XYZ file of C-alpha atoms in Angstrom:
119
model
C -2.991 -13.792 -10.377
C -3.669 -10.616 -12.348
C -6.055 -7.784 -11.557
C -7.023 -4.997 -13.903
C -7.395 -2.380 -11.192
C -6.625 -1.814 -7.550
C -8.455 -0.124 -4.728
C -6.672 1.165 -1.650
C -8.601 1.308 1.589
C -7.361 3.152 4.641
C -8.245 1.388 7.856
C -8.509 2.952 11.293
C -6.579 0.258 13.162
C -4.697 0.419 16.416
C -1.889 -1.242 15.810
C 8.141 6.579 -4.217
C 9.389 3.533 -4.600
C 12.072 2.232 -6.828
C 14.975 0.138 -5.741
C 16.637 0.808 -3.424
C 13.767 1.670 -1.103
C 14.342 4.507 1.349
C 11.852 5.231 4.108
C 10.621 8.808 3.973
C 7.807 10.244 6.044
C 5.435 12.718 4.402
C 5.060 16.019 6.250
C 1.293 16.166 6.065
C -1.902 14.669 7.454
C -2.282 12.025 4.753
C -1.329 8.446 4.089
C 0.761 7.833 0.976
C 0.556 4.445 -0.701
C 3.135 3.661 -3.369
C 2.887 0.822 -5.874
C 6.097 -0.131 -7.676
C 7.971 -2.838 -9.542
C 7.089 -4.494 -12.807
C 7.163 -2.610 -16.079
C 5.095 0.388 -14.950
C 6.514 3.494 -13.285
C 5.922 3.783 -9.532
C 2.595 5.377 -8.600
C 1.999 7.190 -5.307
C -1.549 7.854 -4.123
C -2.218 10.227 -1.240
C -5.363 9.679 0.786
C -6.797 11.148 3.964
C -6.187 9.191 7.157
C -9.878 8.563 7.769
C -11.597 5.209 8.313
C -12.402 3.259 5.177
C -11.378 5.853 2.620
C -11.214 4.227 -0.809
C -9.345 5.537 -3.839
C -8.373 4.142 -7.203
C -4.835 4.885 -8.385
C -4.224 6.525 -11.744
C -2.460 3.448 -13.142
C -3.221 -0.271 -13.015
C 0.329 -1.600 -13.267
C 1.601 -4.228 -13.339
C 3.095 -3.742 -9.883
C 4.988 -6.091 -7.581
C 5.445 -4.054 -4.381
C 3.451 -1.741 -2.138
C 4.481 0.556 0.725
C 2.707 2.919 3.099
C 4.051 6.180 4.481
C 2.156 7.854 7.319
C 2.284 11.650 7.426
C 3.693 13.267 10.558
C 0.365 14.964 11.254
C -1.668 11.723 11.247
C -2.877 11.109 14.803
C -2.861 7.313 14.425
C 0.719 6.566 13.387
C -0.189 2.849 13.377
C -2.668 3.321 10.502
C -2.954 0.365 8.137
C -4.097 0.020 4.532
C -5.511 -2.784 2.460
C -5.464 -3.433 -1.286
C -8.677 -4.787 -2.771
C -9.246 -6.380 -6.161
C -12.187 -5.426 -8.392
C -14.437 -7.886 -6.552
C -13.631 -6.156 -3.249
C -11.502 -9.024 -1.934
C -8.231 -8.299 -0.094
C -4.973 -9.021 -1.916
C -2.424 -10.961 0.167
C 0.989 -9.341 0.639
C 4.255 -10.417 2.290
C 7.271 -8.800 3.910
C 9.902 -11.215 5.175
C 8.115 -13.920 7.179
C 4.982 -11.761 7.573
C 1.938 -12.541 5.417
C -1.101 -10.287 5.755
C -4.016 -8.578 4.000
C -3.307 -5.200 5.639
C -0.041 -3.303 5.807
C 1.481 -0.532 7.891
C 4.406 1.865 7.604
C 6.793 0.831 10.356
C 9.829 1.908 8.305
C 10.655 -1.717 7.497
C 10.497 -1.583 3.718
C 8.353 -2.876 0.906
C 5.557 -5.405 0.990
C 5.471 -7.814 -1.970
C 2.339 -9.208 -3.554
C 2.216 -12.899 -2.637
C 2.660 -15.438 -5.432
C 3.990 -12.734 -7.734
C 0.548 -11.170 -8.121
C 0.450 -7.969 -10.095
C -2.349 -5.447 -10.383
C-alpha cells in the first residue's frame, strides 16, 4: 500500500535512523519521530508532547520504518504516536510479534510498516 504523505499525531496515552538502530533519548521536552528505510534519507520530525498534535514531515518517502524518541523533559514518558494516511486512517505497524496502530519509545527498536507499506 502506498501513501503520498504522512501525518504524525502525538497521543496523550498512559501507557535518526539508519541501520543499525541505536536508541538515543533527546534532551528536550519534545517527541522525535524518525522515518527511515527505502530509497529516501531518514527524516526526523520533532513535535511537542501535547495531546493530538499533528505535523506533516518534510518528505514523503518512501519509508519502511518508524521510531519514537521521548525527550527527557516530557512528563509522560509513555507517550505514544500514530501515523495517519491522507484520509486520516491509522497505518498499521509491527515490531516483533506486536502489531499496533500506535507506537511508543520503550528503547526496543524500530517499528516496521506492515505488509511493506511505504509512505
